[in-house]
Amino acid sequence: MNLSHALVLECWPNKAGWEDYFGARPLFRFVDTRHGDNFENLRRLRHMPHSINAEDAIRLFQETGQGEEWHQHVWSQAMDEVFDTIDAHPDVDAVIGYSEGAMIGASVIVEEMMRHEKTGRPRRIKFGIFISGSPPLKMEGGDRVVCQLEDEAGKVIDIPSFHIFGCDDAFLGGAIALYNVCEDEHSRMFDHGLGHIVPRDAENVGMLADILEEIIPKVEKLNRQKENDSQPGEDEGKNDLPRRTSLHEAQGPNE
């Protein structure tokens, strides 16, 4: 697996009042919300107390947009455009997403699994890196786009995943809810201790590079095992990735 062959999905909302929050312009989104005001949800979520359960926090906003036809249309369009990009680049076998891009990436993994089950379409995505993400969305009943939450849908992402977020993120509940729907055995997290950002400081970038250098060969090994329909031995493959890494733990005396 070569991360140069990963599909990079970023979210930079272009909306008045958010110019500095997500970084410098230009700002882009996957989902066209010009027909409505999905930023109202973000404004509310920014003020959500950290003490609330991650799934409950997301559930408060789950009914938003129900029955609004534009919402279902633009979601389907966003999914189709990403799949068109994947199909046009046969080397892509992983996704890296930030913010809305992480939500899109997670949703693509869920959608790809559904398409494989329905049509036999080969699954291409073998690894996901999610930065300050949110749980995947799924079309249900043809008229609702619904968050997939662990206490309702269970584990919906079965491929290895690496989750990067900061404990000071106003959207922390979304990142935790995304982590919770990934298979425990092959999902890992890194807490950079900051907010809703892509960490760019030398210390965090260096640690992330070291972790990915360790993780990627193990992800490749797990994928080879799956492709060969073989089961890992008692001590091989299980809990093979570092379970949790944070800024403080990475600097601990035992590291």
mmCIF file of C-alpha atoms in Angstrom:
data_model
loop_
_atom_site.group_PDB
_atom_site.id
_atom_site.type_symbol
_atom_site.label_atom_id
_atom_site.label_comp_id
_atom_site.label_asym_id
_atom_site.label_seq_id
_atom_site.Cartn_x
_atom_site.Cartn_y
_atom_site.Cartn_z
ATOM 1 C CA MET A 1 0.000 0.000 0.000
ATOM 2 C CA ASN A 2 1.385 3.352 -1.083
ATOM 3 C CA LEU A 3 -0.285 6.429 0.388
ATOM 4 C CA SER A 4 0.481 8.232 -2.862
ATOM 5 C CA HIS A 5 -2.339 6.012 -4.186
ATOM 6 C CA ALA A 6 -4.772 7.087 -1.468
ATOM 7 C CA LEU A 7 -7.752 9.212 -2.410
ATOM 8 C CA VAL A 8 -7.475 12.474 -0.448
ATOM 9 C CA LEU A 9 -10.821 13.858 0.688
ATOM 10 C CA GLU A 10 -10.809 17.271 2.328
ATOM 11 C CA CYS A 11 -13.525 19.618 3.498
ATOM 12 C CA TRP A 12 -13.088 23.385 3.457
ATOM 13 C CA PRO A 13 -16.544 24.969 3.914
ATOM 14 C CA ASN A 14 -17.005 28.198 2.007
ATOM 15 C CA LYS A 15 -19.391 30.046 4.299
ATOM 16 C CA ALA A 16 -19.388 33.504 5.873
ATOM 17 C CA GLY A 17 -18.292 33.343 9.503
ATOM 18 C CA TRP A 18 -16.162 30.225 8.980
ATOM 19 C CA GLU A 19 -13.341 31.758 6.941
ATOM 20 C CA ASP A 20 -10.635 31.260 9.578
ATOM 21 C CA TYR A 21 -11.975 28.215 11.412
ATOM 22 C CA PHE A 22 -11.029 25.687 8.702
ATOM 23 C CA GLY A 23 -7.936 27.462 7.398
ATOM 24 C CA ALA A 24 -7.082 29.739 4.494
ATOM 25 C CA ARG A 25 -9.079 29.906 1.285
ATOM 26 C CA PRO A 26 -9.951 28.432 -1.179
ATOM 27 C CA LEU A 27 -12.647 26.509 0.690
ATOM 28 C CA PHE A 28 -14.532 23.568 -0.784
ATOM 29 C CA ARG A 29 -17.212 21.030 0.155
ATOM 30 C CA PHE A 30 -18.287 17.657 -1.188
ATOM 31 C CA VAL A 31 -21.961 18.157 -0.402
ATOM 32 C CA ASP A 32 -23.702 21.054 -2.137
ATOM 33 C CA THR A 33 -25.744 22.725 0.618
ATOM 34 C CA ARG A 34 -26.747 25.831 -1.300
ATOM 35 C CA HIS A 35 -30.373 24.620 -1.119
ATOM 36 C CA GLY A 36 -30.375 24.621 2.678
ATOM 37 C CA ASP A 37 -28.363 25.637 5.745
ATOM 38 C CA ASN A 38 -26.468 22.640 7.064
ATOM 39 C CA PHE A 39 -24.134 25.075 8.806
ATOM 40 C CA GLU A 40 -26.902 25.600 11.350
ATOM 41 C CA ASN A 41 -26.139 22.048 12.515
ATOM 42 C CA LEU A 42 -22.438 22.858 12.783
ATOM 43 C CA ARG A 43 -23.139 26.016 14.763
ATOM 44 C CA ARG A 44 -25.210 23.988 17.220
ATOM 45 C CA LEU A 45 -22.667 21.172 17.395
ATOM 46 C CA ARG A 46 -19.866 23.597 18.242
ATOM 47 C CA HIS A 47 -21.651 24.356 21.507
ATOM 48 C CA MET A 48 -22.474 20.752 22.383
ATOM 49 C CA PRO A 49 -21.118 19.912 25.887
ATOM 50 C CA HIS A 50 -18.293 17.372 25.831
ATOM 51 C CA SER A 51 -20.023 15.376 28.577
ATOM 52 C CA ILE A 52 -22.775 14.122 26.250
ATOM 53 C CA ASN A 53 -22.469 10.634 24.760
ATOM 54 C CA ALA A 54 -20.987 10.716 21.232
ATOM 55 C CA GLU A 55 -23.878 8.784 19.692
ATOM 56 C CA ASP A 56 -26.479 10.910 21.494
ATOM 57 C CA ALA A 57 -24.772 14.079 20.264
ATOM 58 C CA ILE A 58 -24.992 12.912 16.654
ATOM 59 C CA ARG A 59 -28.532 11.623 17.124
ATOM 60 C CA LEU A 60 -29.735 15.105 18.031
ATOM 61 C CA PHE A 61 -29.047 16.151 14.432
ATOM 62 C CA GLN A 62 -30.054 12.950 12.693
ATOM 63 C CA GLU A 63 -33.566 14.129 11.862
ATOM 64 C CA THR A 64 -32.319 17.326 10.240
ATOM 65 C CA GLY A 65 -33.047 17.244 6.535
ATOM 66 C CA GLN A 66 -35.469 14.328 6.715
ATOM 67 C CA GLY A 67 -37.954 14.595 3.874
ATOM 68 C CA GLU A 68 -35.990 17.348 2.121
ATOM 69 C CA GLU A 69 -35.456 15.944 -1.347
ATOM 70 C CA TRP A 70 -32.461 18.157 -2.140
ATOM 71 C CA HIS A 71 -30.555 16.562 0.757
ATOM 72 C CA GLN A 72 -30.909 13.026 -0.597
ATOM 73 C CA HIS A 73 -30.091 14.165 -4.142
ATOM 74 C CA VAL A 74 -26.884 15.993 -3.281
ATOM 75 C CA TRP A 75 -25.741 13.123 -1.070
ATOM 76 C CA SER A 76 -26.204 10.591 -3.866
ATOM 77 C CA GLN A 77 -24.429 12.947 -6.256
ATOM 78 C CA ALA A 78 -21.469 13.340 -3.879
ATOM 79 C CA MET A 79 -21.155 9.555 -3.512
ATOM 80 C CA ASP A 80 -21.321 8.981 -7.267
ATOM 81 C CA GLU A 81 -18.632 11.596 -7.930
ATOM 82 C CA VAL A 82 -16.232 9.984 -5.456
ATOM 83 C CA PHE A 83 -16.852 6.531 -6.919
ATOM 84 C CA ASP A 84 -16.242 7.921 -10.409
ATOM 85 C CA THR A 85 -12.887 9.223 -9.181
ATOM 86 C CA ILE A 86 -11.996 5.858 -7.644
ATOM 87 C CA ASP A 87 -12.947 4.033 -10.848
ATOM 88 C CA ALA A 88 -10.832 6.432 -12.901
ATOM 89 C CA HIS A 89 -7.739 5.723 -10.774
ATOM 90 C CA PRO A 90 -7.166 1.960 -10.467
ATOM 91 C CA ASP A 91 -4.194 2.371 -8.101
ATOM 92 C CA VAL A 92 -6.323 3.900 -5.343
ATOM 93 C CA ASP A 93 -6.707 1.490 -2.421
ATOM 94 C CA ALA A 94 -7.046 3.836 0.565
ATOM 95 C CA VAL A 95 -8.736 7.064 1.615
ATOM 96 C CA ILE A 96 -7.488 9.995 3.689
ATOM 97 C CA GLY A 97 -10.167 12.438 4.759
ATOM 98 C CA TYR A 98 -10.455 15.538 6.909
ATOM 99 C CA SER A 99 -13.701 16.788 8.498
ATOM 100 C CA GLU A 100 -16.518 16.364 5.972
ATOM 101 C CA GLY A 101 -13.989 14.551 3.792
ATOM 102 C CA ALA A 102 -13.513 11.959 6.552
ATOM 103 C CA MET A 103 -17.283 11.488 6.770
ATOM 104 C CA ILE A 104 -17.428 11.066 2.986
ATOM 105 C CA GLY A 105 -14.533 8.598 3.080
ATOM 106 C CA ALA A 106 -16.191 6.526 5.808
ATOM 107 C CA SER A 107 -19.470 6.598 3.878
ATOM 108 C CA VAL A 108 -17.709 5.443 0.715
ATOM 109 C CA ILE A 109 -16.390 2.401 2.600
ATOM 110 C CA VAL A 110 -19.913 1.541 3.798
ATOM 111 C CA GLU A 111 -21.399 2.171 0.342
ATOM 112 C CA GLU A 112 -18.680 0.125 -1.336
ATOM 113 C CA MET A 113 -19.507 -2.815 0.936
ATOM 114 C CA MET A 114 -23.201 -2.510 -0.002
ATOM 115 C CA ARG A 115 -22.433 -2.349 -3.720
ATOM 116 C CA HIS A 116 -20.198 -5.406 -3.411
ATOM 117 C CA GLU A 117 -22.981 -7.376 -1.718
ATOM 118 C CA LYS A 118 -25.616 -6.279 -4.255
ATOM 119 C CA THR A 119 -23.664 -6.332 -7.518
ATOM 120 C CA GLY A 120 -20.368 -8.069 -6.820
ATOM 121 C CA ARG A 121 -18.419 -4.860 -7.456
ATOM 122 C CA PRO A 122 -14.890 -5.472 -6.096
ATOM 123 C CA ARG A 123 -14.016 -3.592 -2.940
ATOM 124 C CA ARG A 124 -11.117 -1.234 -3.582
ATOM 125 C CA ILE A 125 -10.603 0.616 -0.306
ATOM 126 C CA LYS A 126 -8.383 -1.305 2.127
ATOM 127 C CA PHE A 127 -7.383 1.393 4.635
ATOM 128 C CA GLY A 128 -8.922 4.610 5.958
ATOM 129 C CA ILE A 129 -7.240 7.559 7.672
ATOM 130 C CA PHE A 130 -9.793 9.879 9.230
ATOM 131 C CA ILE A 131 -8.875 13.321 10.600
ATOM 132 C CA SER A 132 -11.504 15.025 12.779
ATOM 133 C CA GLY A 133 -14.210 12.944 11.154
ATOM 134 C CA SER A 134 -17.861 12.057 11.673
ATOM 135 C CA PRO A 135 -19.720 8.740 11.377
ATOM 136 C CA PRO A 136 -20.652 7.499 7.914
ATOM 137 C CA LEU A 137 -23.999 8.298 6.339
ATOM 138 C CA LYS A 138 -26.172 5.786 4.535
ATOM 139 C CA MET A 139 -29.290 6.123 2.415
ATOM 140 C CA GLU A 140 -32.170 4.298 4.093
ATOM 141 C CA GLY A 141 -35.590 3.713 2.605
ATOM 142 C CA GLY A 142 -34.778 5.864 -0.406
ATOM 143 C CA ASP A 143 -35.726 9.095 1.353
ATOM 144 C CA ARG A 144 -33.445 9.444 4.390
ATOM 145 C CA VAL A 145 -29.725 9.964 4.841
ATOM 146 C CA VAL A 146 -28.934 8.541 8.267
ATOM 147 C CA CYS A 147 -25.813 8.477 10.441
ATOM 148 C CA GLN A 148 -24.556 4.979 11.160
ATOM 149 C CA LEU A 149 -24.125 4.853 14.932
ATOM 150 C CA GLU A 150 -22.558 1.995 16.860
ATOM 151 C CA ASP A 151 -25.442 1.550 19.307
ATOM 152 C CA GLU A 152 -27.880 1.244 16.382
ATOM 153 C CA ALA A 153 -25.983 -0.170 13.401
ATOM 154 C CA GLY A 154 -23.056 -1.866 15.148
ATOM 155 C CA LYS A 155 -19.639 -2.032 13.503
ATOM 156 C CA VAL A 156 -20.062 -0.971 9.875
ATOM 157 C CA ILE A 157 -16.415 -0.453 8.840
ATOM 158 C CA ASP A 158 -14.447 -3.688 8.743
ATOM 159 C CA ILE A 159 -11.174 -2.492 7.185
ATOM 160 C CA PRO A 160 -8.186 -1.117 9.145
ATOM 161 C CA SER A 161 -8.564 2.525 10.100
ATOM 162 C CA PHE A 162 -6.503 5.225 11.790
ATOM 163 C CA HIS A 163 -8.288 8.097 13.529
ATOM 164 C CA ILE A 164 -6.600 11.447 14.172
ATOM 165 C CA PHE A 165 -8.344 14.064 16.307
ATOM 166 C CA GLY A 166 -7.797 16.535 19.119
ATOM 167 C CA CYS A 167 -9.358 16.477 22.568
ATOM 168 C CA ASP A 168 -10.111 20.213 22.207
ATOM 169 C CA ASP A 169 -12.164 19.681 19.047
ATOM 170 C CA ALA A 170 -15.652 21.148 19.232
ATOM 171 C CA PHE A 171 -16.739 18.256 16.974
ATOM 172 C CA LEU A 172 -15.048 15.602 19.138
ATOM 173 C CA GLY A 173 -18.264 13.608 19.461
ATOM 174 C CA GLY A 174 -18.327 13.039 15.702
ATOM 175 C CA ALA A 175 -14.754 11.703 15.644
ATOM 176 C CA ILE A 176 -15.473 9.340 18.547
ATOM 177 C CA ALA A 177 -18.718 8.143 16.959
ATOM 178 C CA LEU A 178 -16.783 7.356 13.757
ATOM 179 C CA TYR A 179 -14.134 5.449 15.697
ATOM 180 C CA ASN A 180 -16.860 3.467 17.479
ATOM 181 C CA VAL A 181 -18.344 2.062 14.247
ATOM 182 C CA CYS A 182 -14.964 0.681 13.132
ATOM 183 C CA GLU A 183 -13.825 -2.829 14.033
ATOM 184 C CA ASP A 184 -12.022 -2.592 17.369
ATOM 185 C CA GLU A 185 -9.238 -4.997 16.474
ATOM 186 C CA HIS A 186 -7.952 -2.970 13.538
ATOM 187 C CA SER A 187 -8.851 0.629 14.411
ATOM 188 C CA ARG A 188 -6.395 2.942 16.126
ATOM 189 C CA MET A 189 -6.454 6.541 17.307
ATOM 190 C CA PHE A 190 -4.086 9.453 17.812
ATOM 191 C CA ASP A 191 -4.987 12.452 19.993
ATOM 192 C CA HIS A 192 -2.917 15.499 19.047
ATOM 193 C CA GLY A 193 -4.459 17.531 21.864
ATOM 194 C CA LEU A 194 -5.598 20.423 19.664
ATOM 195 C CA GLY A 195 -8.836 21.414 17.925
ATOM 196 C CA HIS A 196 -10.597 20.708 14.619
ATOM 197 C CA ILE A 197 -7.449 20.879 12.518
ATOM 198 C CA VAL A 198 -5.045 18.909 10.397
ATOM 199 C CA PRO A 199 -1.962 18.961 12.654
ATOM 200 C CA ARG A 200 0.956 20.660 10.953
ATOM 201 C CA ASP A 201 3.423 21.270 13.798
ATOM 202 C CA ALA A 202 6.707 19.404 13.528
ATOM 203 C CA GLU A 203 6.217 17.348 16.695
ATOM 204 C CA ASN A 204 2.819 15.917 15.778
ATOM 205 C CA VAL A 205 3.721 15.438 12.119
ATOM 206 C CA GLY A 206 6.846 13.531 13.129
ATOM 207 C CA MET A 207 4.921 11.235 15.461
ATOM 208 C CA LEU A 208 2.210 10.607 12.873
ATOM 209 C CA ALA A 209 4.835 9.740 10.275
ATOM 210 C CA ASP A 210 6.454 7.253 12.643
ATOM 211 C CA ILE A 211 3.117 5.648 13.491
ATOM 212 C CA LEU A 212 2.058 5.330 9.843
ATOM 213 C CA GLU A 213 5.454 3.879 8.951
ATOM 214 C CA GLU A 214 4.733 1.157 11.495
ATOM 215 C CA ILE A 215 1.042 0.676 10.703
ATOM 216 C CA ILE A 216 1.045 0.499 6.896
ATOM 217 C CA PRO A 217 3.108 -2.721 6.561
ATOM 218 C CA LYS A 218 0.789 -4.365 9.104
ATOM 219 C CA VAL A 219 -2.267 -3.200 7.175
ATOM 220 C CA GLU A 220 -0.757 -4.721 4.033
ATOM 221 C CA LYS A 221 -0.186 -7.967 5.906
ATOM 222 C CA LEU A 222 -3.790 -8.089 7.109
ATOM 223 C CA ASN A 223 -5.070 -7.432 3.598
ATOM 224 C CA ARG A 224 -2.890 -10.191 2.167
ATOM 225 C CA GLN A 225 -4.322 -12.564 4.744
ATOM 226 C CA LYS A 226 -7.847 -11.619 3.710
ATOM 227 C CA GLU A 227 -7.053 -12.036 0.042
ATOM 228 C CA ASN A 228 -5.635 -15.498 0.694
ATOM 229 C CA ASP A 229 -8.693 -16.448 2.782
ATOM 230 C CA SER A 230 -6.352 -17.481 5.574
ATOM 231 C CA GLN A 231 -6.814 -16.995 9.295
ATOM 232 C CA PRO A 232 -4.041 -15.527 11.483
ATOM 233 C CA GLY A 233 -2.464 -17.783 14.060
ATOM 234 C CA GLU A 234 -3.076 -17.444 17.754
ATOM 235 C CA ASP A 235 -0.358 -14.841 18.227
ATOM 236 C CA GLU A 236 -0.177 -13.518 14.672
ATOM 237 C CA GLY A 237 -2.209 -10.642 13.352
ATOM 238 C CA LYS A 238 -4.333 -10.056 16.463
ATOM 239 C CA ASN A 239 -3.935 -6.627 18.052
ATOM 240 C CA ASP A 240 -1.031 -6.153 15.658
ATOM 241 C CA LEU A 241 -1.362 -2.377 15.482
ATOM 242 C CA PRO A 242 -0.533 -0.046 18.391
ATOM 243 C CA ARG A 243 -3.798 0.268 20.308
ATOM 244 C CA ARG A 244 -3.792 3.986 21.186
ATOM 245 C CA THR A 245 -1.237 6.712 20.825
ATOM 246 C CA SER A 246 -1.567 10.221 22.164
ATOM 247 C CA LEU A 247 0.836 13.124 22.506
ATOM 248 C CA HIS A 248 1.497 12.410 26.181
ATOM 249 C CA GLU A 249 1.746 8.623 25.788
ATOM 250 C CA ALA A 250 4.131 8.959 22.873
ATOM 251 C CA GLN A 251 6.462 10.965 25.096
ATOM 252 C CA GLY A 252 6.128 8.632 28.069
ATOM 253 C CA PRO A 253 9.117 6.921 29.665
ATOM 254 C CA ASN A 254 8.295 3.540 28.112
ATOM 255 C CA GLU A 255 8.130 4.787 24.519
#
